[in-house]
XYZ file of C-alpha atoms in Angstrom:
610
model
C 3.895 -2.215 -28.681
C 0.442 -1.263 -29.895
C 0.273 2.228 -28.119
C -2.286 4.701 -29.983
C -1.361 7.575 -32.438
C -2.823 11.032 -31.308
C -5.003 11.328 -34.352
C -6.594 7.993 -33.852
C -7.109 8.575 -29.952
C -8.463 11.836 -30.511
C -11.260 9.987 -33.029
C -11.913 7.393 -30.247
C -15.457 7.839 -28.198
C -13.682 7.102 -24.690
C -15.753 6.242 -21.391
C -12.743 7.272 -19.275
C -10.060 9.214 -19.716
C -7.001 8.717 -17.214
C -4.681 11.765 -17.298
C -1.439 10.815 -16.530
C 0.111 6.871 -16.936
C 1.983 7.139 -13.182
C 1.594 4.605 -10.776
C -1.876 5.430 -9.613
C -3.090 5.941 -13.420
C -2.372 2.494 -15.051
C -3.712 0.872 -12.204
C -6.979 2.688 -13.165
C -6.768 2.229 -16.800
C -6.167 -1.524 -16.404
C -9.110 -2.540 -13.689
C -11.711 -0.406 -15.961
C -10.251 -2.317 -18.959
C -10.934 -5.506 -17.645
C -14.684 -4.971 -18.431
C -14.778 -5.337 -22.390
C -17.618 -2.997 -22.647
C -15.988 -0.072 -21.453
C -13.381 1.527 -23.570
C -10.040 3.765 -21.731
C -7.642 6.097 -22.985
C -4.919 7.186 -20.923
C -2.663 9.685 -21.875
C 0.737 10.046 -20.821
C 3.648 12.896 -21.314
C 6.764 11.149 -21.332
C 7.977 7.860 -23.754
C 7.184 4.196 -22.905
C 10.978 3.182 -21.760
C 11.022 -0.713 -20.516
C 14.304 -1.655 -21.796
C 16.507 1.422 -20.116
C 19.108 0.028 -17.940
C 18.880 3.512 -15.815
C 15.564 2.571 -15.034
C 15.237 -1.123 -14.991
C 18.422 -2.206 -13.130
C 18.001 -2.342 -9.323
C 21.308 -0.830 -7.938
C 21.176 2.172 -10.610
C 18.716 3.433 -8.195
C 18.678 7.257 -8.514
C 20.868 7.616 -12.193
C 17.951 8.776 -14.064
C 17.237 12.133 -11.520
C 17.582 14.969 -13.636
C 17.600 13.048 -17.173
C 14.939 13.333 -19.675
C 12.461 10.674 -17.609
C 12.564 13.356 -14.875
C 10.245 16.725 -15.113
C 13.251 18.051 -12.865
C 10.734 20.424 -11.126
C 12.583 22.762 -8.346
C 11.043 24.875 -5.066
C 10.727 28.120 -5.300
C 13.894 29.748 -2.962
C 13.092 28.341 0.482
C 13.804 31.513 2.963
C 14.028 29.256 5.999
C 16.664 27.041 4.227
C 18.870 30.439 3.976
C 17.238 30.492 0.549
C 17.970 27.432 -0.975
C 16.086 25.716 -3.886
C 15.431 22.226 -3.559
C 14.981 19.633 -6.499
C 12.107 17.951 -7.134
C 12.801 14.622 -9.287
C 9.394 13.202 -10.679
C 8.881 10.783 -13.280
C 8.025 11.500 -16.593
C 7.345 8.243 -18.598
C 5.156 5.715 -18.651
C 4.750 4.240 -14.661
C 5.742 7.765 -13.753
C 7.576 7.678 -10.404
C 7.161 4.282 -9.926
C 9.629 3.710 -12.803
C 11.836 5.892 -11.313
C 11.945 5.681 -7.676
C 14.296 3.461 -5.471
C 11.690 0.695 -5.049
C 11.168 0.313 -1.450
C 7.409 -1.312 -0.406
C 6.594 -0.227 2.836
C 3.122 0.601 4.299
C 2.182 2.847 7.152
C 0.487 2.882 10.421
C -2.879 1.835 11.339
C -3.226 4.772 12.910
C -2.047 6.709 9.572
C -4.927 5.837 7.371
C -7.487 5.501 10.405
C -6.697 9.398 10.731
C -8.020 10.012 7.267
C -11.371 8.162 8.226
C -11.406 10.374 11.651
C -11.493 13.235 9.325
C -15.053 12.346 7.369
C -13.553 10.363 4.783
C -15.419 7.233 5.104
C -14.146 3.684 3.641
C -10.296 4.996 3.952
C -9.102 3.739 7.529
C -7.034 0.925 8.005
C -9.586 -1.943 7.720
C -10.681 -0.617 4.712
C -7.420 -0.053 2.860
C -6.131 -3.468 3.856
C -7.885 -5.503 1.215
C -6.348 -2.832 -2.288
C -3.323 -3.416 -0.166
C -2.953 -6.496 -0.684
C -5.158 -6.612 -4.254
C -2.290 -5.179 -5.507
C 0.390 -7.193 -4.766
C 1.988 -10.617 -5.152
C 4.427 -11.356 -2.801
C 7.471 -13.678 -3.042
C 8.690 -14.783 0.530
C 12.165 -15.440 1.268
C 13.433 -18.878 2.172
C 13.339 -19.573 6.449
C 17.738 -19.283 5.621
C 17.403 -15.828 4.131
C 14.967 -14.851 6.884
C 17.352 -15.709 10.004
C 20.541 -14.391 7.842
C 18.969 -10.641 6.775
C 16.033 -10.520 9.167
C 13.783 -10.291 6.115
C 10.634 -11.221 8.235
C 7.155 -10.855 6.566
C 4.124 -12.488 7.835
C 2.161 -13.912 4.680
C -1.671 -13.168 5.548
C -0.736 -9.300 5.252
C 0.496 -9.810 2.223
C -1.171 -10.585 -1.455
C -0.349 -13.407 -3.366
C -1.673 -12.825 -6.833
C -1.981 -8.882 -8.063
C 0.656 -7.178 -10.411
C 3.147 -5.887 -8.404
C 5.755 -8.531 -7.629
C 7.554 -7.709 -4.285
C 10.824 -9.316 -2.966
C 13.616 -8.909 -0.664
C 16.807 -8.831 -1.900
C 19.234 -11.393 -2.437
C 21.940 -9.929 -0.917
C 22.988 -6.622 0.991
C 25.855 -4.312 2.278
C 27.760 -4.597 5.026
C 26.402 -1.639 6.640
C 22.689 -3.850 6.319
C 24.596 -6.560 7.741
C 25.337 -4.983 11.361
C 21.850 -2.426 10.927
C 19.776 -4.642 13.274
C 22.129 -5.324 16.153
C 22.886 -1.957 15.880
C 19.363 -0.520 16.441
C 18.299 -3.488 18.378
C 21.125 -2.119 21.396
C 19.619 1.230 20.879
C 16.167 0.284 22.289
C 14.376 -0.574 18.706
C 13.530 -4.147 18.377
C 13.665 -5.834 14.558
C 9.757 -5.455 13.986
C 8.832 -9.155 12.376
C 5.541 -7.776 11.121
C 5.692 -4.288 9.865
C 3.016 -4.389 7.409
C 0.456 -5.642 10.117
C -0.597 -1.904 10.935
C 2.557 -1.294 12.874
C 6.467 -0.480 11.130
C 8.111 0.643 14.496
C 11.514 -0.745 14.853
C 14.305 -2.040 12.852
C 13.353 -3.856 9.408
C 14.600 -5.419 6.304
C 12.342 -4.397 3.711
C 10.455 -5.778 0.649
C 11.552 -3.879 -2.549
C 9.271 -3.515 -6.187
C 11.592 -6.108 -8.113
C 10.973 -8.959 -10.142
C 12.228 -12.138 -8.185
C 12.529 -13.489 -11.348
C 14.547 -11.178 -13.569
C 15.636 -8.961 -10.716
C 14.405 -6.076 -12.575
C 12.378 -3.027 -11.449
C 8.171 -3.658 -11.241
C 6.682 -0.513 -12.004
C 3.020 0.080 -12.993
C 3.956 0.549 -16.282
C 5.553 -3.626 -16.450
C 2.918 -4.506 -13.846
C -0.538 -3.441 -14.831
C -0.283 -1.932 -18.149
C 2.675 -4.534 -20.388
C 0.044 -7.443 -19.670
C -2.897 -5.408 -20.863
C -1.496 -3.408 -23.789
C -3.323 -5.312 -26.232
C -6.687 -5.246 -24.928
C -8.662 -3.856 -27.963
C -10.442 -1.418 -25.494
C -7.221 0.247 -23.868
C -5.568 2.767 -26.189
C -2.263 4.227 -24.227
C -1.034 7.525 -25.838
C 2.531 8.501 -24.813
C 4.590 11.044 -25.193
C 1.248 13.533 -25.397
C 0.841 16.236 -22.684
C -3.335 17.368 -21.506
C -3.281 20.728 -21.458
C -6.589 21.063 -19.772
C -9.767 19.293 -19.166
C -12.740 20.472 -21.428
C -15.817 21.050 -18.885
C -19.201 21.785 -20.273
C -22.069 23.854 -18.433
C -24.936 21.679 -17.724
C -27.585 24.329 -15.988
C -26.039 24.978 -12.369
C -23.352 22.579 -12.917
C -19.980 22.019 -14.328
C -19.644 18.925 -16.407
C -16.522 16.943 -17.584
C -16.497 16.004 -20.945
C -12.603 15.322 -22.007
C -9.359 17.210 -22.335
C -7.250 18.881 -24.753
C -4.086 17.711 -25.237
C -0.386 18.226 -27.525
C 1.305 15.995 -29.130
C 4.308 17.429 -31.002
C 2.887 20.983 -32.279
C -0.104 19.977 -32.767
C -3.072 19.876 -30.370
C -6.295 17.335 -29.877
C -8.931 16.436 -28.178
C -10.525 13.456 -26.931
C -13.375 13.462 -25.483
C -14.993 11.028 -22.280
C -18.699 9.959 -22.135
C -18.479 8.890 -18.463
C -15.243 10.422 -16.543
C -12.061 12.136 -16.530
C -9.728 10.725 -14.007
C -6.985 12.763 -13.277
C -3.777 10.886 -11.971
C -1.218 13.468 -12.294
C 0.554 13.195 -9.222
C 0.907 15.757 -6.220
C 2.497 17.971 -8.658
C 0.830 18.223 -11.865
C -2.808 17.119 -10.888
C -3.167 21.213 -8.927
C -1.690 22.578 -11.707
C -3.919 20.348 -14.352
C -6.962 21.656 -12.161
C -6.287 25.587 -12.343
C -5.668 25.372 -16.252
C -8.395 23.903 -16.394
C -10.384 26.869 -14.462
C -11.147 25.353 -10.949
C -9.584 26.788 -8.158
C -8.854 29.705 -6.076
C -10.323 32.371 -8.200
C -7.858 35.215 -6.645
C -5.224 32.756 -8.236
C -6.773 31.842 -11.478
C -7.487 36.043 -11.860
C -4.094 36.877 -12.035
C -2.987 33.901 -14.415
C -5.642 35.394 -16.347
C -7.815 31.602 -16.342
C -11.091 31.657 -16.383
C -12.785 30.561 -13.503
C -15.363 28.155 -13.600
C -15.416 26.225 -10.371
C -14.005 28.401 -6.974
C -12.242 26.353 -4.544
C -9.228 27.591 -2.269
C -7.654 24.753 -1.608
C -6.652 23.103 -5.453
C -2.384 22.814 -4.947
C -2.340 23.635 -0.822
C -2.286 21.584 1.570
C 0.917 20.201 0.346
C 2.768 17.843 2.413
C 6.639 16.359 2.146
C 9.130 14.227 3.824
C 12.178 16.415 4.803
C 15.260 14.743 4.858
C 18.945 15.225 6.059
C 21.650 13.182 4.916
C 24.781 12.962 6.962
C 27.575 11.764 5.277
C 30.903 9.200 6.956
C 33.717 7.750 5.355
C 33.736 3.990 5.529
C 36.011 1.400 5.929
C 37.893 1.523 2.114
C 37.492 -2.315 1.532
C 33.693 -1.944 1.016
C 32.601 -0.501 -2.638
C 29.466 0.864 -3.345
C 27.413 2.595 -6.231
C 29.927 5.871 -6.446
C 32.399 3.579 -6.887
C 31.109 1.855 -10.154
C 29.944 5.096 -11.439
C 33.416 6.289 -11.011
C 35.510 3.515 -11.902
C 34.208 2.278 -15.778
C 36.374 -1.666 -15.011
C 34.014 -2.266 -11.395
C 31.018 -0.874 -13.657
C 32.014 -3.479 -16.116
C 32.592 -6.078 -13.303
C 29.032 -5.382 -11.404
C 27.249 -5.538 -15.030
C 28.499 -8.954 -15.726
C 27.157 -10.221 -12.707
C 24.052 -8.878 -12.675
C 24.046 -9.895 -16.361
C 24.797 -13.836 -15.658
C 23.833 -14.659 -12.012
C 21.440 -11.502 -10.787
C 23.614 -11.153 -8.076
C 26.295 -7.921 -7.169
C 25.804 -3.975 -6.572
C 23.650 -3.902 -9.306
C 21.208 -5.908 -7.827
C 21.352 -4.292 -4.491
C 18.685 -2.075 -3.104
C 19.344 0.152 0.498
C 16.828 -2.092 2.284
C 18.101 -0.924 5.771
C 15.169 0.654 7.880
C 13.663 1.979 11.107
C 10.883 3.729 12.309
C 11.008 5.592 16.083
C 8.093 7.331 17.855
C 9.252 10.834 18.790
C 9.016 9.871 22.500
C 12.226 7.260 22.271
C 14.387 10.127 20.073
C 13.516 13.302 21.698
C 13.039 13.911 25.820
C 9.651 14.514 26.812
C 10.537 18.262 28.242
C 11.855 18.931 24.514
C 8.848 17.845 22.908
C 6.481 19.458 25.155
C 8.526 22.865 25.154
C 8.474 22.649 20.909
C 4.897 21.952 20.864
C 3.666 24.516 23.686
C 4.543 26.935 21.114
C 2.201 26.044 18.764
C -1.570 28.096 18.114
C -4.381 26.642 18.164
C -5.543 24.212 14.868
C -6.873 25.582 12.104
C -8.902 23.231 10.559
C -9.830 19.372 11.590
C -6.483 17.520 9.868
C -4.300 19.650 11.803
C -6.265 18.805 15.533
C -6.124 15.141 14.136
C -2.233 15.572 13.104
C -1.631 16.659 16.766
C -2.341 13.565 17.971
C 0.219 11.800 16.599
C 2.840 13.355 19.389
C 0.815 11.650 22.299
C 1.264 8.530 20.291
C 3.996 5.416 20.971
C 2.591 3.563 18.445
C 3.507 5.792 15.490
C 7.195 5.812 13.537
C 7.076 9.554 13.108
C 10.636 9.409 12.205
C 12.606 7.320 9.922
C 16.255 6.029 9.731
C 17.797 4.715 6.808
C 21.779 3.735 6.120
C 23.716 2.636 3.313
C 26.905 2.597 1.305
C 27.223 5.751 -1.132
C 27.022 9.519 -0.834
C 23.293 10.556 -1.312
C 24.008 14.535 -0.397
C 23.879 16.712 -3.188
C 25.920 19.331 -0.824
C 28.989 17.284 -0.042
C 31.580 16.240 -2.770
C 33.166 12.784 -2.310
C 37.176 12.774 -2.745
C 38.248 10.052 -5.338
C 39.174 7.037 -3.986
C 37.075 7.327 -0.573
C 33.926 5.240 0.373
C 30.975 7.105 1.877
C 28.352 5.898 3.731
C 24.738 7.962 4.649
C 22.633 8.020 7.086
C 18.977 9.320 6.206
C 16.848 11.321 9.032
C 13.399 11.775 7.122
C 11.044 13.539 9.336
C 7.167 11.763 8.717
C 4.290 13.754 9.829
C 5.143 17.094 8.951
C 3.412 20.177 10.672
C 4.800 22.456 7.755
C 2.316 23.366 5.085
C 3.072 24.670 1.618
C 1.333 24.899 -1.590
C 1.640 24.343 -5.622
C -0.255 26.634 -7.939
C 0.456 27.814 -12.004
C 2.482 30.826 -12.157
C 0.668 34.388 -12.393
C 4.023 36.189 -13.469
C 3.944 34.975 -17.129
C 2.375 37.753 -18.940
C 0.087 35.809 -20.769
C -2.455 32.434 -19.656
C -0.135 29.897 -18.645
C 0.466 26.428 -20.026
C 0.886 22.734 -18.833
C 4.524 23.721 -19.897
C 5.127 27.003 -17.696
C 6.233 24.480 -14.225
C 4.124 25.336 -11.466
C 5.400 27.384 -8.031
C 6.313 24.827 -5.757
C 6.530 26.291 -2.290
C 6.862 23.891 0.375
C 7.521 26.573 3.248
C 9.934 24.332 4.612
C 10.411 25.771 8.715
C 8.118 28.480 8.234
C 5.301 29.951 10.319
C 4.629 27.688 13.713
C 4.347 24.750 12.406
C 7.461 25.123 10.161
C 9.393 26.002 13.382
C 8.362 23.066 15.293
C 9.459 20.806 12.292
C 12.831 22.789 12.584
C 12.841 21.758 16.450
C 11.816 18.074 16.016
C 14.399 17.625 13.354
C 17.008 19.090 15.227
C 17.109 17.094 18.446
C 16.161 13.506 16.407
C 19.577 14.107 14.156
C 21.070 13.512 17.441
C 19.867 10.130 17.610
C 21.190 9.389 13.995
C 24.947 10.503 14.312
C 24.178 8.133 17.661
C 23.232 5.370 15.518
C 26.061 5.868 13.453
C 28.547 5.591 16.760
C 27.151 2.434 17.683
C 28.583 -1.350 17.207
C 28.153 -2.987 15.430
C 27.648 -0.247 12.461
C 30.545 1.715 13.764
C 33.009 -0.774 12.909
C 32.546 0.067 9.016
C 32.767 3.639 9.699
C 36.055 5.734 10.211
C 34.735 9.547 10.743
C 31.947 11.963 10.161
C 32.686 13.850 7.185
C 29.454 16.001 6.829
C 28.405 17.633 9.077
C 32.250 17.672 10.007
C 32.927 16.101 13.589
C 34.894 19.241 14.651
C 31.580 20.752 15.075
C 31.008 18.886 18.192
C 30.459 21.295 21.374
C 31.824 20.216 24.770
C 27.808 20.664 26.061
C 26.630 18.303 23.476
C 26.540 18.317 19.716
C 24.348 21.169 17.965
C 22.723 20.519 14.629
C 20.463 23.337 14.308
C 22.549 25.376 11.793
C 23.510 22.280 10.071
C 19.829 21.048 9.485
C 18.986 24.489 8.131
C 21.703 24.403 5.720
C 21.462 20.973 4.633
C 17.886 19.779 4.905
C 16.564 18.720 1.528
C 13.338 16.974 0.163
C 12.202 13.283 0.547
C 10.601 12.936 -3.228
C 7.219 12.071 -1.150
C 4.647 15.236 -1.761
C 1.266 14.546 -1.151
C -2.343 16.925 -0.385
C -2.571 19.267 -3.103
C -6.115 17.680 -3.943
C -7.173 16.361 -0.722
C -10.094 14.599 0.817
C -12.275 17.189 2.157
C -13.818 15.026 5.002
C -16.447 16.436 6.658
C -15.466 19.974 6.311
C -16.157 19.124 2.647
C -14.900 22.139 -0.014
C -14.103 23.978 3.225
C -11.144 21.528 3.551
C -10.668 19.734 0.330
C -10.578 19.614 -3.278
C -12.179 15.919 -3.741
C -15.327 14.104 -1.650
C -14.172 10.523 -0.307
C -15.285 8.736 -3.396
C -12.193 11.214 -4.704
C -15.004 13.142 -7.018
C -13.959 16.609 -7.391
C -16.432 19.024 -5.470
C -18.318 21.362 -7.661
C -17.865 19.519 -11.170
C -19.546 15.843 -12.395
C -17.734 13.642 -13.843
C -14.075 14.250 -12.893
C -12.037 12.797 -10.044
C -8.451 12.783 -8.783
C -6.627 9.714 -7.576
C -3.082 9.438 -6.531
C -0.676 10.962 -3.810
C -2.651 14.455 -3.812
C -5.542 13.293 -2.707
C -4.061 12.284 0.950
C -5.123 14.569 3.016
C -2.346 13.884 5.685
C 1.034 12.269 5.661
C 1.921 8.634 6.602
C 4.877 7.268 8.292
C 6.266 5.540 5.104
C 7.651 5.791 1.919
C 4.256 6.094 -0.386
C 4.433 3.963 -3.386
C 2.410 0.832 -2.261
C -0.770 3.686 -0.742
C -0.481 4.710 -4.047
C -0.677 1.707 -5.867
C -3.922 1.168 -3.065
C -5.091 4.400 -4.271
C -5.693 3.469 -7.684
C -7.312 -0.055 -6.701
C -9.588 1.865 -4.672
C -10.577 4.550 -6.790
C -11.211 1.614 -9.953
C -13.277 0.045 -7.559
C -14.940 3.071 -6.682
C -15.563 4.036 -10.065
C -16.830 0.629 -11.165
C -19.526 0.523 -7.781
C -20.559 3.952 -9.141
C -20.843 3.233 -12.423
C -23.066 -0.448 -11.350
C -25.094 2.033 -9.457
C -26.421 4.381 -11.932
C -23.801 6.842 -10.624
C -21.307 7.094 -13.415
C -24.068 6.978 -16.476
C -22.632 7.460 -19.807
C -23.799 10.879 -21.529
C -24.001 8.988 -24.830
């Protein structure tokens, strides 16, 4: 592949530079591309890796966490969690998470992205997201037979025919998929036919990021940046880490004009005419920021950065998923990842068939999902007790957050099932089969925040990992998370004790069922002890809205306040959560901001400095 050298790239007079080559960042690199005249760099930390099994096989969802294509960041001790700390798996290759995640395409609620225009940030509500949606993506509907059989319903005018990202359902599925919908259709949630329409309440079979062809993993790295490698104006340099972004004083302002970056021991720098883009995820793109010398100065004091542009709110803000994952022994007929991982002759089996007919656990995905509005999992009196202890909001996006609880329409809690043990707290017994059921609270009220470390004794690097401190439970908000979690794991073990999905299932292993109380079941201490993350940060660079740097980090044309010439644009610049898994907003993200930057650039906005 003709990826750049780092003394070449470094020699290269770039218009834009794209920090980071996630999911977000190649879409970027390959939109700007398309125009001949302008020439990109983007420059990525981790190795180009298309042909690794762990990554491009379906059903070996999950095998790479903790590997070298995984940063393998952890929280800082969560007190609320009785002082746990909780990993924090992100990608680091080329496609960044997107080569590493488990694939599921899922998009949120209307009402999710029309929050972010309530709060000032104009052009990002639902009307206007719809059409990078679907610019994106290139959908392959199931046959009318596959529909009936796995309630794989999509309706084909939300969907895009012709961008990069290949999406498809799955050829075949679990047992516990098999019974999902009947299941949650007796519990009161109806299969939702259309739940990329603005609306994912309900039961659903969903689309996954897989070649229909090949049955391999799509990532941005095979999607948007394989088919434009070889564009003589795109130089992709891997395996390189930006340890800041050079900025230049221009009078008053602040001024962009490239980065610095390593590449073995030695260190470069390449340097942008137009922009720096930085697409460093949730995690890295706060902690690229403060190296860099914009932040909160109290912050960037004690790291001992120099501070060029003042803003408190680079790395808070941050956002996550929480998730609990209760664990049941299944009927011993049915086989599932552990089992291949622990038995090398049904590893060997599941191979072959992947190998000749794409079919098998290997090309399974856990495709099982639901969505429930508070108000159908948790009694009114509950809710309104929880939230009655709650202060007043702070600032705009937590007023606008609020709303969500007075809202039917929104899924603020998700429900997901399939075969294997997914708890990192609860070790499977050879020879058992484990099922889990997934709670993933949606629309946090818990607030944390991810910042360089000031304990080093010296200027920290891109290499000292930043303090990730979700505050998981704490302060008001934390508690009502606590509370809302709590009562909705009822509804899950519920789920779990209903036909048909019951019939697969023998016992509750974890939490253990001898925990029941004769009142009612109690899974307060159980949450607390269990609780992990969902792998879906967002916020630590988010649009300010109309409270502008009071509130954010980036205007809503994602342009960093205070400095020209540099923008963010992936998961950090949400500024609140949506009820879904993230990775086709993100992939949105990055169509937007390329459009963005290419209106700007038409309009005299993004002038080159040559």
């Amino acid at each position: 592949m003709p990826f750049a050298d780092p003394q070449t790239f470094a020699a290269i007079a770039f218009d834009y530079l794209v920090i980071g080559g996630g999911t977000a960042g190649l879409v970027i690199a390959s939109r700007l591309s398309a125009l001949p005249a302008i020439t990109v760099g983007v420059v990525e930390a981790g190795p180009a890796s298309y042909h690794d099994p762990l990554v491009t096989v379906p059903g070996r969802f999950g095998e790479a966490l903790g590997g070298a294509l995984d940063w393998s960041f952890e929280t800082v001790p969560q007190p609320a969690l009785h002082g746990r700390r909780l990993q924090w798996p992100r990608g680091r290759l080329l496609g960044g998470t997107s080569a590493l995640n488990f694939m599921t395409w899922t998009r949120g609620n209307k009402q999710d992205y029309d929050a972010w225009e309530e709060l000032g940030n104009a052009g990002w509500g639902w009307d206007s997201m719809l059409p990078f949606f679907k610019k994106t993506e290139s959908l392959h509907q199931s046959s009318v037979t596959h529909q009936q059989t796995h309630q794989s319903y999509v309706t084909e005018t939300d969907h895009g025919k012709d961008g990069p990202v290949a999406t498809v359902h799955s050829k075949e599925y679990s047992v516990p998929h098999q019974h999902w919908h009947a299941t949650l259709n007796s519990l009161g949630l109806a299969t939702n036919t259309r739940h990329f329409g603005g609306s994912n309440i309900g039961a659903f079979t969903t689309l996954t990021s897989v070649d229909p062809a090949s049955r391999s993993r799509v990532s941005s790295a095979t999607a948007y940046c394989l088919p434009n490698i070889a564009r003589e104006n795109l130089h992709v340099l891997v395996n390189a880490t930006v340890d800041k972004i050079e900025l230049e004083r221009h009078g008053n302002d602040w001024q962009a004009i490239g980065v610095t970056f390593s590449s073995g021991v030695q260190r470069f720098t390449a340097k942008a005419d137009c922009e720096v883009v930085v697409c460093a995820g949730s995690v890295q793109s706060p902690q690229v920021l403060e190296l860099s010398g914009i932040g909160n100065a109290d912050i960037l004091h004690k790291a001992g950065v120099s501070v060029k542009v003042h803003n408190r709110n680079v790395g808070e803000n941050l956002q996550e998923h929480m998730m609990t994952a209760m664990i049941f022994e299944l009927d011993p007929t049915l086989s599932g990842p552990d089992e291949l991982r622990a038995d090398p002759h049904l590893a060997k089996a599941a191979q072959q068939a992947y190998d000749t007919s794409r079919t098998g656990i290997y090309a399974m995905l856990p495709c099982a999902l639901s969505y429930a509005p508070l108000a159908q999992v948790v009694s009114r009196d509950n809710l309104e007790q929880i939230l009655s202890k709650l202060p007043p909001a702070a600032k705009s996006r937590d007023e606008v957050l609020r709303k969500q609880f007075d809202q039917k329409t929104r899924g603020q809690i998700e429900y997901l099932f399939d075969v294997g043990n997914w708890s990192p707290y609860y070790k499977s017994s050879a020879g058992k089969v484990y099922g889990t059921m997934l709670m993933m609270l949606q629309l946090p009220l818990s607030r944390g925040s991810i910042h360089i470390p000031t304990d080093t004794g010296r200027e920290p690097t891109i290499y000292d990992k930043p303090v990730i401190n979700p505050r998981y439970f704490e302060g008001h908000g934390g508690e009502a998370d606590f509370e809302i979690m709590s009562e909705c794991q009822k509804f899950a073990d519920k789920i779990c004790k209903t036909a048909p999905l019951s019939s697969v299932i023998r016992k509750r292993v974890y939490p253990p069922e001898s925990t029941a109380l004769s009142g009612g079941e109690e899974f307060r201490p159980w949450v607390r002890e269990s609780c992990i993350t969902d792998w879906h940060p967002i916020g630590t660079c988010a649009m300010g809205g109309h409270e502008g740097i009071e509130s954010g980090v980036v205007d809503d044309r994602l342009r960093v306040y205070g400095v020209k010439g540099l923008r963010v644009a992936d998961a950090s610049v949400m500024p609140l959560h949506i009820c879904s898994h993230p990775q086709a907003t993100v992939y949105a993200i990055g169509e937007k901001a390329a459009s963005m930057i290419l209106e700007d650039r038409e309009a005299g906005l993004g002038e080159t400095r040559k």
